[in-house]
Coordinates of C-alpha atoms (C1' of nucleotides) in Angstrom, one line a residue:
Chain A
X1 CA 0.0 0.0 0.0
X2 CA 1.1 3.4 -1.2
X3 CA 0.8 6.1 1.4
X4 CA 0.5 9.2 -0.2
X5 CA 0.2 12.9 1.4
X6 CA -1.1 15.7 -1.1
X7 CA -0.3 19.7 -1.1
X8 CA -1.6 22.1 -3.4
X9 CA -3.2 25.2 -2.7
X10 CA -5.7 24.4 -5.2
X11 CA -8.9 22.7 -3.5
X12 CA -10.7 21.3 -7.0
X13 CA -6.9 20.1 -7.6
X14 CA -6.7 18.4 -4.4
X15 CA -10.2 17.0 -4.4
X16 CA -9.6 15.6 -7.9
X17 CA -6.4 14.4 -6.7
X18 CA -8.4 12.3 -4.1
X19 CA -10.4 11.1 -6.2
X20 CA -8.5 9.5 -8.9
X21 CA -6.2 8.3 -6.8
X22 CA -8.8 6.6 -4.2
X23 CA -9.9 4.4 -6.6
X24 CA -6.4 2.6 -7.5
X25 CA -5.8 -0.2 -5.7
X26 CA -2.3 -0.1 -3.5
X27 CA -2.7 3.7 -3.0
X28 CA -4.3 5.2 -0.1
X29 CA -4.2 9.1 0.3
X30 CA -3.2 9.5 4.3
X31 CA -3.0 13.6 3.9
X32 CA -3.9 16.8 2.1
X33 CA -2.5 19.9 2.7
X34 CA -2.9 23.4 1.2
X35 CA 0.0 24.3 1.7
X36 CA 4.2 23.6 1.5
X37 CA 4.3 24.8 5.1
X38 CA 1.5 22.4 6.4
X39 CA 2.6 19.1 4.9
X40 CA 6.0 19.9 6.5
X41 CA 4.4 20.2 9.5
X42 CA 2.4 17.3 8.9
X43 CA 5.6 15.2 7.9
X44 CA 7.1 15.7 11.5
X45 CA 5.7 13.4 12.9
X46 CA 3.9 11.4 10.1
X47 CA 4.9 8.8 7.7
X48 CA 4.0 8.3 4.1
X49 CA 5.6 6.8 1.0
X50 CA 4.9 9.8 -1.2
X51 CA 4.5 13.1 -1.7
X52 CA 2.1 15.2 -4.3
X53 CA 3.1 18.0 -4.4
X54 CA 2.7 21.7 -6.5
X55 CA 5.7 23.9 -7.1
X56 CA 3.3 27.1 -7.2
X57 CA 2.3 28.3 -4.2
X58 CA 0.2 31.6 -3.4
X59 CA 2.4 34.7 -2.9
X60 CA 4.9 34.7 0.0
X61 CA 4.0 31.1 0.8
X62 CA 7.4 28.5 0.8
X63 CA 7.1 27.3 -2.5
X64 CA 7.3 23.7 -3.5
X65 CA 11.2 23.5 -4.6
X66 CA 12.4 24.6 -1.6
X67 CA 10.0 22.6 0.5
X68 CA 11.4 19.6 -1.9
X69 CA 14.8 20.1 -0.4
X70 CA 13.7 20.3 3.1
X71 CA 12.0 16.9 2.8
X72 CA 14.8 15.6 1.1
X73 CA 17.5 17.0 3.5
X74 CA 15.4 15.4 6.4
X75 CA 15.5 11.6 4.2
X76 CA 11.9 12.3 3.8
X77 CA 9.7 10.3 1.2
X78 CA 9.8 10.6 -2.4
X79 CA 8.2 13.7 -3.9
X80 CA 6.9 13.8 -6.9
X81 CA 6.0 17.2 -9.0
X82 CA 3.1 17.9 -9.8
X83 CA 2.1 21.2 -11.4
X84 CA 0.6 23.2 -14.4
X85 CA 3.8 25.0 -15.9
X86 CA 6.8 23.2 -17.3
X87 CA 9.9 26.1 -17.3
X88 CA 13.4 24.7 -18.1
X89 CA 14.1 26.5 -14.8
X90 CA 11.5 25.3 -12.5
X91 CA 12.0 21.8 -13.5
X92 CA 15.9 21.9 -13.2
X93 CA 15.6 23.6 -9.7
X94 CA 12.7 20.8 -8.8
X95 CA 15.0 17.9 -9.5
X96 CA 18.1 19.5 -8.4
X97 CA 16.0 20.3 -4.6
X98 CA 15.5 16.2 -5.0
X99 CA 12.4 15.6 -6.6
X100 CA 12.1 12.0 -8.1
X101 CA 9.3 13.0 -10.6
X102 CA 7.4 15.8 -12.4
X103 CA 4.1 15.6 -14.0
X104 CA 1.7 18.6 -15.6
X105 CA -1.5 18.9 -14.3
X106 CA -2.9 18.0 -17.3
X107 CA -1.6 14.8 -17.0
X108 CA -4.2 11.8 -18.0
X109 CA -5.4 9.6 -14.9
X110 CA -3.5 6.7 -16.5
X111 CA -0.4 8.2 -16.5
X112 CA -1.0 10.2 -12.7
X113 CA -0.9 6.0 -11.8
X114 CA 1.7 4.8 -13.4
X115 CA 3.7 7.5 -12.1
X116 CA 3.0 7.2 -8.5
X117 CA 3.5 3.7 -8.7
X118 CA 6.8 4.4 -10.3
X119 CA 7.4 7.1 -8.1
X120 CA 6.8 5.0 -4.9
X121 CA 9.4 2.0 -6.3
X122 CA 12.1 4.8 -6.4
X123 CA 12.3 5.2 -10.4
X124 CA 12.1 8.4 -12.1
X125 CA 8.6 9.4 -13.3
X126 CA 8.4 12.5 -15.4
X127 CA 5.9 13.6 -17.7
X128 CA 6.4 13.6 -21.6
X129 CA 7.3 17.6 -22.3
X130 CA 9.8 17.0 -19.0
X131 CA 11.6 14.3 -20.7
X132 CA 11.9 16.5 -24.0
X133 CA 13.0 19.2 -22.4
X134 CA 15.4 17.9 -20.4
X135 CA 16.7 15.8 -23.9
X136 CA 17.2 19.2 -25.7
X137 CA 18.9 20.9 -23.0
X138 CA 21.5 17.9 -23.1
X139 CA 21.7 17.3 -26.9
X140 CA 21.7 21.1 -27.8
X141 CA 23.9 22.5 -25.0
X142 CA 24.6 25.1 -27.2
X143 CA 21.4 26.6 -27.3
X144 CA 21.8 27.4 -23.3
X145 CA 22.6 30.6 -22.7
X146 CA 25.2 30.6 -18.8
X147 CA 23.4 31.6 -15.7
X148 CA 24.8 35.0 -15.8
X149 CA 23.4 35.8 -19.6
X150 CA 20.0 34.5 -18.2
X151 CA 20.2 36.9 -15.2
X152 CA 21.1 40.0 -17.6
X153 CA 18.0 38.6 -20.0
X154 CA 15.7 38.1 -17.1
X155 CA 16.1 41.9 -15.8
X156 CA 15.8 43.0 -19.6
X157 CA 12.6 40.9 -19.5
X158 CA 11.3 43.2 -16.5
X159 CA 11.7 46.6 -18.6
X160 CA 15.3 47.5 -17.6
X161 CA 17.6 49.4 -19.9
X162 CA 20.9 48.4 -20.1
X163 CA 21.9 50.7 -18.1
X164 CA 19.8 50.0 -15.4
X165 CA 21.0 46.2 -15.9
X166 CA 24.6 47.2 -15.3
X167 CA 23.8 49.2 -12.0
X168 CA 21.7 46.3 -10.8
X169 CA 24.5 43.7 -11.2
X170 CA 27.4 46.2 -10.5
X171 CA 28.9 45.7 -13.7
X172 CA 29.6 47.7 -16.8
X173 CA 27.0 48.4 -19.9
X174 CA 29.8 47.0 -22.4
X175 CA 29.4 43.5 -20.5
X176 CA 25.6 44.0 -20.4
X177 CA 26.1 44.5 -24.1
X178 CA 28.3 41.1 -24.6
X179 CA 25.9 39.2 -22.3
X180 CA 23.1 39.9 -24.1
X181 CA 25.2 39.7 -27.2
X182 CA 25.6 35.8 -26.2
X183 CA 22.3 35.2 -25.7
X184 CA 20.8 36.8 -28.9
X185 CA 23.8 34.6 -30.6
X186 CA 22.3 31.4 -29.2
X187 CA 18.9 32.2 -29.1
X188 CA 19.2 32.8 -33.3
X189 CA 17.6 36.4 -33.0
X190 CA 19.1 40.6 -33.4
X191 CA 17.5 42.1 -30.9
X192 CA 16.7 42.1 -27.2
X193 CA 12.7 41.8 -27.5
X194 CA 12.6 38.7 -29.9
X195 CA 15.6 37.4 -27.2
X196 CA 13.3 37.9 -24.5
X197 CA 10.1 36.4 -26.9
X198 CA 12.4 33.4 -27.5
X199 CA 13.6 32.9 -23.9
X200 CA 9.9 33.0 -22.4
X201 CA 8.8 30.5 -25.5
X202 CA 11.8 28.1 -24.4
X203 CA 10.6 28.0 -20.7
X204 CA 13.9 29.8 -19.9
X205 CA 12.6 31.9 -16.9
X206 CA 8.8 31.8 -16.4
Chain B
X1 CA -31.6 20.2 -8.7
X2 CA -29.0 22.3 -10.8
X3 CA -28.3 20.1 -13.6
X4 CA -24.4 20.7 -14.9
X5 CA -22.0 20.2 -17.2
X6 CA -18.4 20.0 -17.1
X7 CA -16.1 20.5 -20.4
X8 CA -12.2 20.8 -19.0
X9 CA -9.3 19.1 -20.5
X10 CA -7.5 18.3 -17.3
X11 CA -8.5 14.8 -16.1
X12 CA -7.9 15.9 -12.5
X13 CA -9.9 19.0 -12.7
X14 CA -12.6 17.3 -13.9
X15 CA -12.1 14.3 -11.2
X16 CA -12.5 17.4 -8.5
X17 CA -14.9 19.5 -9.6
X18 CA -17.3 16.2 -10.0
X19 CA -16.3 15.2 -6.3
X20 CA -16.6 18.3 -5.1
X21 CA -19.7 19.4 -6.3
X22 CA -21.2 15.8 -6.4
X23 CA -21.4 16.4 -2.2
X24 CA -23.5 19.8 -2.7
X25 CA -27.3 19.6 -2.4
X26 CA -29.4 20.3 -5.2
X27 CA -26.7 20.2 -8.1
X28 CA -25.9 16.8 -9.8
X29 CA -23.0 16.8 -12.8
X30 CA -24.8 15.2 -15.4
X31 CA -21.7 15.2 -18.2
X32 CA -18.3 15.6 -18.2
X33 CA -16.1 16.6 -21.2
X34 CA -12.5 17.1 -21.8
X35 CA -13.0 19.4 -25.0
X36 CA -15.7 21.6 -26.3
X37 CA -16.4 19.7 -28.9
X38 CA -17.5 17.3 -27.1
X39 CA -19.9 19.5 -25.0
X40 CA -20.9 20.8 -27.6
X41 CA -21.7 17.8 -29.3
X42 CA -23.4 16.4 -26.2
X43 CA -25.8 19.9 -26.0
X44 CA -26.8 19.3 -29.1
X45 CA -29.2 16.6 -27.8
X46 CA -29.2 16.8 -23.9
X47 CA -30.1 19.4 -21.6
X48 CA -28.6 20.8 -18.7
X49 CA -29.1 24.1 -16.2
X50 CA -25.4 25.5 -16.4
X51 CA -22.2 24.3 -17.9
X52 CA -19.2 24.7 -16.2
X53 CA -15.9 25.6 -19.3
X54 CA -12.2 25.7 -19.2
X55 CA -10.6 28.7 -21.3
X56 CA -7.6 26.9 -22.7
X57 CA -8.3 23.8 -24.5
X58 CA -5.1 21.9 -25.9
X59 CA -3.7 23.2 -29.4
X60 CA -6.0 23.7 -32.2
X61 CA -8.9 22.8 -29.9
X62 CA -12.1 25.1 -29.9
X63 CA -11.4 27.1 -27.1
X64 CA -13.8 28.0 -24.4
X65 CA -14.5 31.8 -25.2
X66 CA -15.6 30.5 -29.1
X67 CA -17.8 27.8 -27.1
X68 CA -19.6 30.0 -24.8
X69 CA -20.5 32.1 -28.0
X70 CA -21.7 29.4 -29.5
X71 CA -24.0 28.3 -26.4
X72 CA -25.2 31.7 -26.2
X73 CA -26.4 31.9 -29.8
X74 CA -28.2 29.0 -29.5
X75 CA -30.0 29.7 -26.3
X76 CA -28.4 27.1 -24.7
X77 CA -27.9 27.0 -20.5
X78 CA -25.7 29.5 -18.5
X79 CA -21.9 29.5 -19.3
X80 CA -19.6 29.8 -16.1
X81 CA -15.8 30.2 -17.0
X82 CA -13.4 28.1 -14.8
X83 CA -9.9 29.1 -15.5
X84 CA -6.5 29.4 -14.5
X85 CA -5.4 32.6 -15.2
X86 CA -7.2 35.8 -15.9
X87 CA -5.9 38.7 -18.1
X88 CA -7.8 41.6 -19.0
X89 CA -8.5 40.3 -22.5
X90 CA -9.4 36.6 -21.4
X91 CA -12.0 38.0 -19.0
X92 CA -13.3 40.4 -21.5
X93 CA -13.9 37.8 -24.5
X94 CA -15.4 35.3 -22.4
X95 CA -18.0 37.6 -21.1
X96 CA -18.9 39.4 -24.3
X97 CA -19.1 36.1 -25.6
X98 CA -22.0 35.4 -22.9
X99 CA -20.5 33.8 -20.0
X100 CA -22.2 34.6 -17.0
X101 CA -19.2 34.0 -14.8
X102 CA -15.7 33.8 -14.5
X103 CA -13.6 32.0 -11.4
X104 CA -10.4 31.1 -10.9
X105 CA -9.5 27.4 -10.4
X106 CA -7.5 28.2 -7.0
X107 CA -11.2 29.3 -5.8
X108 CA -12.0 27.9 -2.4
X109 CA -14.7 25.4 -3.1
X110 CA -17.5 27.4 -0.8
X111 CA -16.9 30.1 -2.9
X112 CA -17.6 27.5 -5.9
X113 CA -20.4 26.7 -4.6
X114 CA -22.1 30.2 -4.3
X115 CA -21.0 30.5 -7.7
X116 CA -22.6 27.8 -9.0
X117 CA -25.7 28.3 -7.3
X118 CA -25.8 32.0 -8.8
X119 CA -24.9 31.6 -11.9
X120 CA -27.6 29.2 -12.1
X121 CA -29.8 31.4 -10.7
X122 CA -28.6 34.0 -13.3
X123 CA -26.7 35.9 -11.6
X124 CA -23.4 37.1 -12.3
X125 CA -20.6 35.0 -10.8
X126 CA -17.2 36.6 -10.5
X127 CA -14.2 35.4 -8.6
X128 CA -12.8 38.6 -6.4
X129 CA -9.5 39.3 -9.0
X130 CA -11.4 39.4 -12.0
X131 CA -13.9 41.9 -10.1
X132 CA -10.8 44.0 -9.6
X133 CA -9.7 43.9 -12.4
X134 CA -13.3 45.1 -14.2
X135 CA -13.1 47.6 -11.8
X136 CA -10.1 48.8 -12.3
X137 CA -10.8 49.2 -16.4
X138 CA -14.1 51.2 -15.3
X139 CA -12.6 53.5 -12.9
X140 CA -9.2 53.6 -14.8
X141 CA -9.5 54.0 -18.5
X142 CA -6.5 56.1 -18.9
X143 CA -4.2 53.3 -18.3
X144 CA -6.3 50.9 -21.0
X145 CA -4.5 51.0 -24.3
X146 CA -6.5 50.7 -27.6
X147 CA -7.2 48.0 -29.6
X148 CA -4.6 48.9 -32.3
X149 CA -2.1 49.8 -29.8
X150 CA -2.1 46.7 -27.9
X151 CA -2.2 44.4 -31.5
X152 CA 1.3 47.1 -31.9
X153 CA 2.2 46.2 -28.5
X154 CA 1.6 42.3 -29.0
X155 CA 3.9 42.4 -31.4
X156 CA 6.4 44.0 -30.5
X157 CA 6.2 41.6 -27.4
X158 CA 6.6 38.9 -29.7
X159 CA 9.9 40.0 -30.5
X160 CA 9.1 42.1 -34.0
X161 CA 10.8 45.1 -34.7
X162 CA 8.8 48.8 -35.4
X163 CA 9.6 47.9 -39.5
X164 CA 8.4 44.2 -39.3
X165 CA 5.4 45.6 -37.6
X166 CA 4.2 48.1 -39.7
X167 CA 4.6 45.5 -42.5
X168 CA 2.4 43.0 -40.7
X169 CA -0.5 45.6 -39.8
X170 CA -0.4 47.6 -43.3
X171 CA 1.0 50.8 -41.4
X172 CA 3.5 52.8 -41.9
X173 CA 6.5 52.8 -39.3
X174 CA 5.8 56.4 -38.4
X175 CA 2.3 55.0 -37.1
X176 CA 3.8 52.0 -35.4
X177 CA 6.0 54.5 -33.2
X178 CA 2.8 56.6 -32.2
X179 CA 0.7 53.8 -30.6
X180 CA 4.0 52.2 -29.3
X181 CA 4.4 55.9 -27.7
X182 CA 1.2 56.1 -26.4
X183 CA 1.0 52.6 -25.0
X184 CA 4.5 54.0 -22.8
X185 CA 2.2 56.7 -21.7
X186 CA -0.4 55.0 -20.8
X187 CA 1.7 52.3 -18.7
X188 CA 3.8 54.9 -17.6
X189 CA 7.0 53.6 -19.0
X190 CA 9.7 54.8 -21.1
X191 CA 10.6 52.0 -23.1
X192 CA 9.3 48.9 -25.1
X193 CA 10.8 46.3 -23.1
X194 CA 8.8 48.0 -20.1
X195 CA 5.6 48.4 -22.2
X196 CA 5.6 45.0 -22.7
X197 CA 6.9 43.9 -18.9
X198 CA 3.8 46.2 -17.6
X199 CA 1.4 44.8 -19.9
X200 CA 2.0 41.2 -19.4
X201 CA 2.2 42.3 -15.6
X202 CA -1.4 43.8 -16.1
X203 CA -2.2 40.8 -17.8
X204 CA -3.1 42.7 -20.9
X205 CA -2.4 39.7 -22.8
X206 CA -1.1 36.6 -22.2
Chain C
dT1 C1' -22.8 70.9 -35.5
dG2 C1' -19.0 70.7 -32.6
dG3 C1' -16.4 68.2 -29.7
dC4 C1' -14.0 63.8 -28.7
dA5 C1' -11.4 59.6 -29.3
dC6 C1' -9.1 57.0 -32.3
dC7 C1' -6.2 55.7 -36.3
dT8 C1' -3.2 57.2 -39.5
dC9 C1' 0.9 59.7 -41.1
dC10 C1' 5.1 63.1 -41.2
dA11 C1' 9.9 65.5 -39.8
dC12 C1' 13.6 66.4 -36.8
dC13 C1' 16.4 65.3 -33.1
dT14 C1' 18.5 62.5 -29.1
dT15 C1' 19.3 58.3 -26.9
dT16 C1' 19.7 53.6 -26.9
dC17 C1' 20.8 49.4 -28.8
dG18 C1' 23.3 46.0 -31.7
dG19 C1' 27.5 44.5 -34.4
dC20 C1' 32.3 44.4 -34.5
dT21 C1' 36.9 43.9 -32.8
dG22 C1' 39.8 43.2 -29.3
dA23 C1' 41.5 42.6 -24.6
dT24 C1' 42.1 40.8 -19.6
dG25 C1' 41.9 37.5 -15.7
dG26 C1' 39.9 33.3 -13.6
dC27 C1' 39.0 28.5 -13.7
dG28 C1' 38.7 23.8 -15.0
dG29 C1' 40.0 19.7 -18.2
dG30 C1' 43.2 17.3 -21.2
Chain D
dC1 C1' 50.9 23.7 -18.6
dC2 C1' 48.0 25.4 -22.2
dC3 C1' 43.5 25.7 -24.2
dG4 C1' 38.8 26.8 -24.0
dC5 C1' 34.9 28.8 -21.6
dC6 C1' 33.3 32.4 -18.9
dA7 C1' 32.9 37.0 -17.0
dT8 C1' 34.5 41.3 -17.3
dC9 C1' 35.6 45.7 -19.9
dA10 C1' 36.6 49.2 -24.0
dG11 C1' 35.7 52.0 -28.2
dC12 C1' 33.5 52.9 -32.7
dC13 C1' 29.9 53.0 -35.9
dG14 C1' 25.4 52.4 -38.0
dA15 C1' 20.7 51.2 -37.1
dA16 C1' 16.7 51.2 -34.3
dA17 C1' 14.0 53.2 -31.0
dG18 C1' 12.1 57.1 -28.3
dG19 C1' 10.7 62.4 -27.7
dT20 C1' 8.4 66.4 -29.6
dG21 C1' 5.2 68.6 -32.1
dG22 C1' 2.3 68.5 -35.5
dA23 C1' -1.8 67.2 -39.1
dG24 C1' -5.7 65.0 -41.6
dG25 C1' -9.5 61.6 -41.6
dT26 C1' -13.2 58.9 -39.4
dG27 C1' -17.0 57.7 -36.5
dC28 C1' -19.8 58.6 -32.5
dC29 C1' -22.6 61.2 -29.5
dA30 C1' -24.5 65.1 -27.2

DNA sequence: TGGCACCTCCACCTTTCGGCTGATGGCGGG
DNA sequence: CCCGCCATCAGCCGAAAGGTGGAGGTGCCA
């Protein structure tokens, strides 16, 4: 018997949750939570086999990667993703803070089964645009623009100038200019607006 | 009894809206859909007192605004919107297309409830952010670009340059600048990586 | 009929951005 | 130990974008 403890702050999510997973034989949902901080408490001094769990929670709530890494850190159960988006970030971070599996919420039932049960015996389970994604980011390392690119992207993404980049990250505009030079070089575009179109499309910052 | 039915393409929304309003007196889910095609089909020769729609349906699919125009044209039962996310535009199309309702799928399921049992009633159903937002547009219209300037803004946010632009709308570049220019005054930014920063921010579009 | 809001277009000027070339120091693998 | 990758910086030039101030046309509504 699979025990299994659920957090998402979504209640029709949870519910449904419940539901599909009440009627499978060898899983038994022991807990629902809505919230990272509640199923941590909960864990203290509980036991399950696995953990359902959303990476999204509401604002200023601990959100589910770094709740993954506390359970891991702690030799906690398995946790297994479970969420609506699929960024190239969120999934690395996910994995990285331990997570065994992620899965989109759009997931069919079938699958949601096969993956718990997978989940629960210790293999990987993740969902089908996980596995591609992942694949691309190894095959076509040269479409990944370096952490620090991304950062200088990411703030262009939120409006700033260059200049205001460079002040940010206390360096100078002409390496604002070269990283975002890099990224427009690897991301096949001229310009900072179809970088940041391509970046968002890619999943490479949310 | 309110009779309803359910068109989402998530297997476990659906599993959680049936279970959760299946335990509510007086309404009984009497279909359950994963496209609108198929509710739509299914209307065609069954009867129900509301119907409860996703926006997004997968790629290609009809999605839920075009449905609930549909519905409405035909005289067909009350149209509540059950969605993820909420921009301004999203929110606007669904209820000029006739939807009497729009919630959020983090709603609490009391509030769910009420909603159901008002939109069935015929009463407008709206989840609190998407009456701030409508409020917002009344009491604000300053800040609410035009049409044409958000199809300029759009895009632009979609990495096209002012030239590329103009080709794509028939205008001339001169043009392309003035509703890019007004769109920064009426955001109150400076540049077009800000425009489009603020207006995804606002959730002008998606 | 006279605003009013919107869409369209123009010219001139300044600022910013992108492309190019080149350079330095750090850090890790062969 | 050297090579390659990364992060940092510089200067120059042309192109793109933004700021200002206008103007004509349309459709709507009081």
């Amino acid at each position: 018997m699979i025990r299994i403890a659920i957090a998402d702050d979504h209640p029709i999510v949870r519910s449904g949750l419940v539901s599909l997973l009440g009627s499978v034989d060898d899983v038994a949902v022991v807990a629902e939570h809505g919230s990272a901080e509640a199923l941590l408490a909960w864990l203290a001094d509980n036991e399950c086999d696995l953990v359902l769990l959303d990476l999204q929670f509401g604002e200023g709530r601990l959100n589910g990667a770094e709740a993954t890494r506390r359970i891991s850190a702690s030799g906690g159960p398995a946790v297994l993703i479970l969420t609506t988006y699929a960024t190239d970030a969120d999934i690395l971070d996910a994995l990285d803070a331990g997570a065994c599996g992620y899965l989109l919420k759009d997931t069919p039932s079938a699958e949601l089964e096969r993956a718990v049960q997978a989940a629960a015996a210790g293999e990987p389970a993740l969902s089908p645009i996980v596995q591609q994604r992942l694949l691309r980011r190894i095959l076509d390392p040269a479409t990944a623009p370096t952490q620090r690119e991304l950062d200088v992207l990411r703030l262009a993404a939120a409006g700033r100038s260059n200049s205001q980049i460079a002040d940010e990250l206390y360096i100078t505009i002409a390496t604002v200019k070269t990283h975002l030079a890099h990224t427009y070089a690897k991301l096949g575009v001229t310009s900072r607006t179809a970088a940041i179109a391509a970046a968002r499309q890619r999943g490479l910052f949310v």
